């Protein structure tokens, strides 16, 4: 053991005096499969123009005309480790452009614009300004000690024996023994390399652009030792900045590996992931003092490390990846060994909680078969927590999928600089106490049921991910006021209450819950992204949009929303997803106000293909400024004959759906019909017939229920006003002189009664009705009414009581069409004709008096008689 310790001291100190520098051109070693792509000398103006494969681990874009590096250029290159951007015109690098390159270990920005400022690099990459000599951007030196100020070698190193090493190390681990024996043999050699050794220098690993890539090489420990031999490969080792031996199935312990790395004085990054590295068995903590001053990054993930108790690593490391290394705990001395650690990744391990019972004075004995539980909490017991220490300077800590039940009590008070914490996919059931400096917290895929009021004390938190837990109630007043992004999806929320406590919230995801009601407060001024998909929301309140005035992205897909009321959506929306809901129509009142909307995603098969959907099908879907995703898959569910058909093919025309146009067309048709009817009435005396019908109805309403048996008048005279003089002076005077009682309208109509009522009364109360026919009679409407009523009486009483007196001849064509009854009467009735000759007048008066004295004969008998007879006084 004394020989081993002395050898390590000697080797550390001897290589501490050595120097190495240089920056090589990026080339791929021919001996190893390495995804490298060369795009130099292609006149490329941007990185994205090359369309490089996203699986590339090394990219050469040197000697092009690139002027700017943006985030979009470097998205998706998750495996990229080496990037050469030298000999371009780069002046501007977008902040955060390199943040997505988690595997990046080398960037060459030499020979670009003199005003170039590199920012947003991964925390383990620090770049110095461009040197005038080489034009290269080099990594920072964390310990810039000169060789003259190095430690002097101890005396024990000079007294090491030159033989006997192997016999002393017989009980040591074989791999460690081989490494130590190799060190001892090299310690005996002179510093000058022999000519024989020079002939074997072609086995050395040659770095490219400062990177020695031995990944996927399947090297053994002996082969690796040969490639890193400091006696044969001193020039190559001095130029190594990044060492990649990942995916090589390398079997050795960590201490032996770092002994091989000692000659690499300028190494800054080591990737030894996906191998078979183990922890060293011997505890060398007393001499674990590496001379490295620049090593910042170490990736030993996916190795069977199993334990960190005897870990011996350089304390300069700022980033370490211990993921999937079968760790069961973080020991107490880990924080002391890694005092400068800032980023720590331990996800995918299985932390074991143990119980160590307290030893008392008396030991209780229990009968056989008794189960005794001496501790309920596996965490509160300091001896039982697997997380016994963590470096206080850690800012980024990822412990997902580590079977963590709860954080230790000292965590919140010790980790005062912690900014990022990932506790996802663990077994945490209670939200732990957290440091106030925390800005990003991911505790998804756990068993948390409530968010306690103490959570508000994390006053700097901006990102909170608690998806896929068992949260049943959300109290915004318990959340930090600084919160800008919150993912609480896939929980058991049944109500979402949004208050002013979340006024800085920009992104909110509540999808996959059981929310049936949203209760927004007055405003959430900064909310820019709300994802509430896969809920059971049945309806959004009409004032919901007013509560989210700054909302830009809204995902409502996968819910049970049937209708979106006016004002339910904020006018500031840019993207909206309402697919897979129960929405039946998209109306202008709701979506017409979304003037800023540029992308609408809508899918479903519940649409009512009626006129309510006309605006969407014929106007909204054709908006050139709006991109509608899924419009070709929308299906109708109503009416039944359209069920299953595409909404786009619905024949919803403006004539069919516009009520205003329908009313206008109806009004035009009605006006046209009225005009046609008016013309026809004017042509065929329709107005007269209408008035006749109206007067007849009025007369029928006024008629007596029982006709008088003894009629007071012998005759009623119907004449026109032009024939009034002859009627009054000749006809009326002669008949009354002969003793007949005549009903004369100027005398016998009752004042104050309707004219039709008087006409009807006189006809009903007269035995005979005399009609004085002349051309003026034909032109009189009242005469026609009297003739119509008299004819109606004849039909009702079945008695012929009409007497026709022709005062003037009536030519056949002089009788209008409306006097159809008069035409018929003149053809079948016997009439008396007045003559101006006196001797014929005597016969006229005699015949008229005789007719008035006769009784009314039945209508049938009168018609069967000589209807064509005519009495005419010659």
PDB file of C-alpha atoms in Angstrom, residues 320-423:
ATOM      1  CA  UNK A 320     -21.063  15.544 -13.392  1.00  0.00           C
ATOM      2  CA  UNK A 321     -23.451  12.983 -14.818  1.00  0.00           C
ATOM      3  CA  UNK A 322     -24.030   9.950 -12.567  1.00  0.00           C
ATOM      4  CA  UNK A 323     -27.262   8.826 -14.232  1.00  0.00           C
ATOM      5  CA  UNK A 324     -28.053   5.111 -14.346  1.00  0.00           C
ATOM      6  CA  UNK A 325     -25.009   4.050 -12.319  1.00  0.00           C
ATOM      7  CA  UNK A 326     -26.823   1.768  -9.842  1.00  0.00           C
ATOM      8  CA  UNK A 327     -26.304   4.179  -6.966  1.00  0.00           C
ATOM      9  CA  UNK A 328     -28.264   3.523  -3.803  1.00  0.00           C
ATOM     10  CA  UNK A 329     -27.158   6.583  -1.849  1.00  0.00           C
ATOM     11  CA  UNK A 330     -25.104   9.760  -1.898  1.00  0.00           C
ATOM     12  CA  UNK A 331     -22.559   9.433   0.932  1.00  0.00           C
ATOM     13  CA  UNK A 332     -21.704  11.994   3.562  1.00  0.00           C
ATOM     14  CA  UNK A 333     -18.270  12.790   2.114  1.00  0.00           C
ATOM     15  CA  UNK A 334     -19.529  13.485  -1.425  1.00  0.00           C
ATOM     16  CA  UNK A 335     -20.153  17.184  -0.753  1.00  0.00           C
ATOM     17  CA  UNK A 336     -16.614  17.651   0.568  1.00  0.00           C
ATOM     18  CA  UNK A 337     -15.042  15.982  -2.454  1.00  0.00           C
ATOM     19  CA  UNK A 338     -17.018  17.925  -5.068  1.00  0.00           C
ATOM     20  CA  UNK A 339     -17.001  21.380  -3.558  1.00  0.00           C
ATOM     21  CA  UNK A 340     -17.199  23.199  -6.926  1.00  0.00           C
ATOM     22  CA  UNK A 341     -19.983  21.107  -8.417  1.00  0.00           C
ATOM     23  CA  UNK A 342     -22.758  23.186 -10.023  1.00  0.00           C
ATOM     24  CA  UNK A 343     -24.685  20.733 -12.227  1.00  0.00           C
ATOM     25  CA  UNK A 344     -25.452  17.224 -10.997  1.00  0.00           C
ATOM     26  CA  UNK A 345     -27.398  14.490 -12.800  1.00  0.00           C
ATOM     27  CA  UNK A 346     -28.261  11.299 -10.880  1.00  0.00           C
ATOM     28  CA  UNK A 347     -31.500  10.246 -12.554  1.00  0.00           C
ATOM     29  CA  UNK A 348     -32.314   6.604 -13.105  1.00  0.00           C
ATOM     30  CA  UNK A 349     -30.788   5.320  -9.879  1.00  0.00           C
ATOM     31  CA  UNK A 350     -32.494   3.513  -7.038  1.00  0.00           C
ATOM     32  CA  UNK A 351     -32.025   5.186  -3.682  1.00  0.00           C
ATOM     33  CA  UNK A 352     -32.591   2.792  -0.787  1.00  0.00           C
ATOM     34  CA  UNK A 353     -34.041   4.007   2.490  1.00  0.00           C
ATOM     35  CA  UNK A 354     -32.771   2.022   5.500  1.00  0.00           C
ATOM     36  CA  UNK A 355     -33.798   1.979   9.125  1.00  0.00           C
ATOM     37  CA  UNK A 356     -31.244   1.837  11.884  1.00  0.00           C
ATOM     38  CA  UNK A 357     -32.993   1.312  15.239  1.00  0.00           C
ATOM     39  CA  UNK A 358     -31.770   3.269  18.212  1.00  0.00           C
ATOM     40  CA  UNK A 359     -29.784   1.241  20.717  1.00  0.00           C
ATOM     41  CA  UNK A 360     -31.137   1.624  24.259  1.00  0.00           C
ATOM     42  CA  UNK A 361     -30.087   0.361  27.645  1.00  0.00           C
ATOM     43  CA  UNK A 362     -32.702  -2.294  27.714  1.00  0.00           C
ATOM     44  CA  UNK A 363     -33.468  -4.561  24.803  1.00  0.00           C
ATOM     45  CA  UNK A 364     -37.153  -5.421  24.478  1.00  0.00           C
ATOM     46  CA  UNK A 365     -37.978  -8.968  23.668  1.00  0.00           C
ATOM     47  CA  UNK A 366     -41.036  -9.874  21.688  1.00  0.00           C
ATOM     48  CA  UNK A 367     -42.709 -13.248  21.497  1.00  0.00           C
ATOM     49  CA  UNK A 368     -42.283 -15.288  18.304  1.00  0.00           C
ATOM     50  CA  UNK A 369     -44.507 -14.234  15.407  1.00  0.00           C
ATOM     51  CA  UNK A 370     -44.625 -10.563  16.482  1.00  0.00           C
ATOM     52  CA  UNK A 371     -43.972  -7.935  13.810  1.00  0.00           C
ATOM     53  CA  UNK A 372     -42.309  -4.893  15.362  1.00  0.00           C
ATOM     54  CA  UNK A 373     -42.139  -1.588  13.467  1.00  0.00           C
ATOM     55  CA  UNK A 374     -39.571   0.611  15.138  1.00  0.00           C
ATOM     56  CA  UNK A 375     -39.718   3.507  12.634  1.00  0.00           C
ATOM     57  CA  UNK A 376     -42.538   4.900  10.558  1.00  0.00           C
ATOM     58  CA  UNK A 377     -40.564   7.411   8.450  1.00  0.00           C
ATOM     59  CA  UNK A 378     -37.623   6.182   6.439  1.00  0.00           C
ATOM     60  CA  UNK A 379     -36.561   9.767   5.767  1.00  0.00           C
ATOM     61  CA  UNK A 380     -36.802  11.721   9.001  1.00  0.00           C
ATOM     62  CA  UNK A 381     -34.290   9.361  10.527  1.00  0.00           C
ATOM     63  CA  UNK A 382     -30.958  10.981   9.626  1.00  0.00           C
ATOM     64  CA  UNK A 383     -29.215   7.628   9.439  1.00  0.00           C
ATOM     65  CA  UNK A 384     -31.757   6.246   7.010  1.00  0.00           C
ATOM     66  CA  UNK A 385     -31.850   8.855   4.240  1.00  0.00           C
ATOM     67  CA  UNK A 386     -29.931   7.875   1.095  1.00  0.00           C
ATOM     68  CA  UNK A 387     -29.190  11.542   0.333  1.00  0.00           C
ATOM     69  CA  UNK A 388     -26.680  12.242   3.064  1.00  0.00           C
ATOM     70  CA  UNK A 389     -24.964  15.224   1.453  1.00  0.00           C
ATOM     71  CA  UNK A 390     -24.976  17.458  -1.602  1.00  0.00           C
ATOM     72  CA  UNK A 391     -22.525  20.200  -2.609  1.00  0.00           C
ATOM     73  CA  UNK A 392     -23.833  23.583  -1.550  1.00  0.00           C
ATOM     74  CA  UNK A 393     -22.919  25.261  -4.841  1.00  0.00           C
ATOM     75  CA  UNK A 394     -25.119  22.972  -6.937  1.00  0.00           C
ATOM     76  CA  UNK A 395     -27.490  25.022  -9.070  1.00  0.00           C
ATOM     77  CA  UNK A 396     -28.842  22.353 -11.400  1.00  0.00           C
ATOM     78  CA  UNK A 397     -29.912  19.073  -9.787  1.00  0.00           C
ATOM     79  CA  UNK A 398     -31.697  16.294 -11.629  1.00  0.00           C
ATOM     80  CA  UNK A 399     -32.810  13.328  -9.516  1.00  0.00           C
ATOM     81  CA  UNK A 400     -35.704  11.947 -11.534  1.00  0.00           C
ATOM     82  CA  UNK A 401     -36.672   8.270 -11.350  1.00  0.00           C
ATOM     83  CA  UNK A 402     -34.575   7.615  -8.241  1.00  0.00           C
ATOM     84  CA  UNK A 403     -37.240   6.055  -5.961  1.00  0.00           C
ATOM     85  CA  UNK A 404     -37.084   9.138  -3.725  1.00  0.00           C
ATOM     86  CA  UNK A 405     -39.782   9.204  -1.060  1.00  0.00           C
ATOM     87  CA  UNK A 406     -38.940  12.555   0.516  1.00  0.00           C
ATOM     88  CA  UNK A 407     -36.070  15.007   0.645  1.00  0.00           C
ATOM     89  CA  UNK A 408     -33.992  15.210   3.824  1.00  0.00           C
ATOM     90  CA  UNK A 409     -34.728  17.911   6.384  1.00  0.00           C
ATOM     91  CA  UNK A 410     -31.501  19.799   5.715  1.00  0.00           C
ATOM     92  CA  UNK A 411     -32.201  20.145   1.970  1.00  0.00           C
ATOM     93  CA  UNK A 412     -34.101  23.460   1.997  1.00  0.00           C
ATOM     94  CA  UNK A 413     -31.649  25.171   4.331  1.00  0.00           C
ATOM     95  CA  UNK A 414     -28.443  23.864   2.724  1.00  0.00           C
ATOM     96  CA  UNK A 415     -29.062  24.164  -1.022  1.00  0.00           C
ATOM     97  CA  UNK A 416     -29.233  27.955  -0.978  1.00  0.00           C
ATOM     98  CA  UNK A 417     -27.959  28.391  -4.557  1.00  0.00           C
ATOM     99  CA  UNK A 418     -30.178  25.751  -6.201  1.00  0.00           C
ATOM    100  CA  UNK A 419     -32.023  27.059  -9.278  1.00  0.00           C
ATOM    101  CA  UNK A 420     -33.213  23.913 -11.087  1.00  0.00           C
ATOM    102  CA  UNK A 421     -34.600  20.782  -9.409  1.00  0.00           C
ATOM    103  CA  UNK A 422     -36.017  17.730 -11.181  1.00  0.00           C
ATOM    104  CA  UNK A 423     -37.721  15.218  -8.871  1.00  0.00           C
TER     105      UNK A 423
END
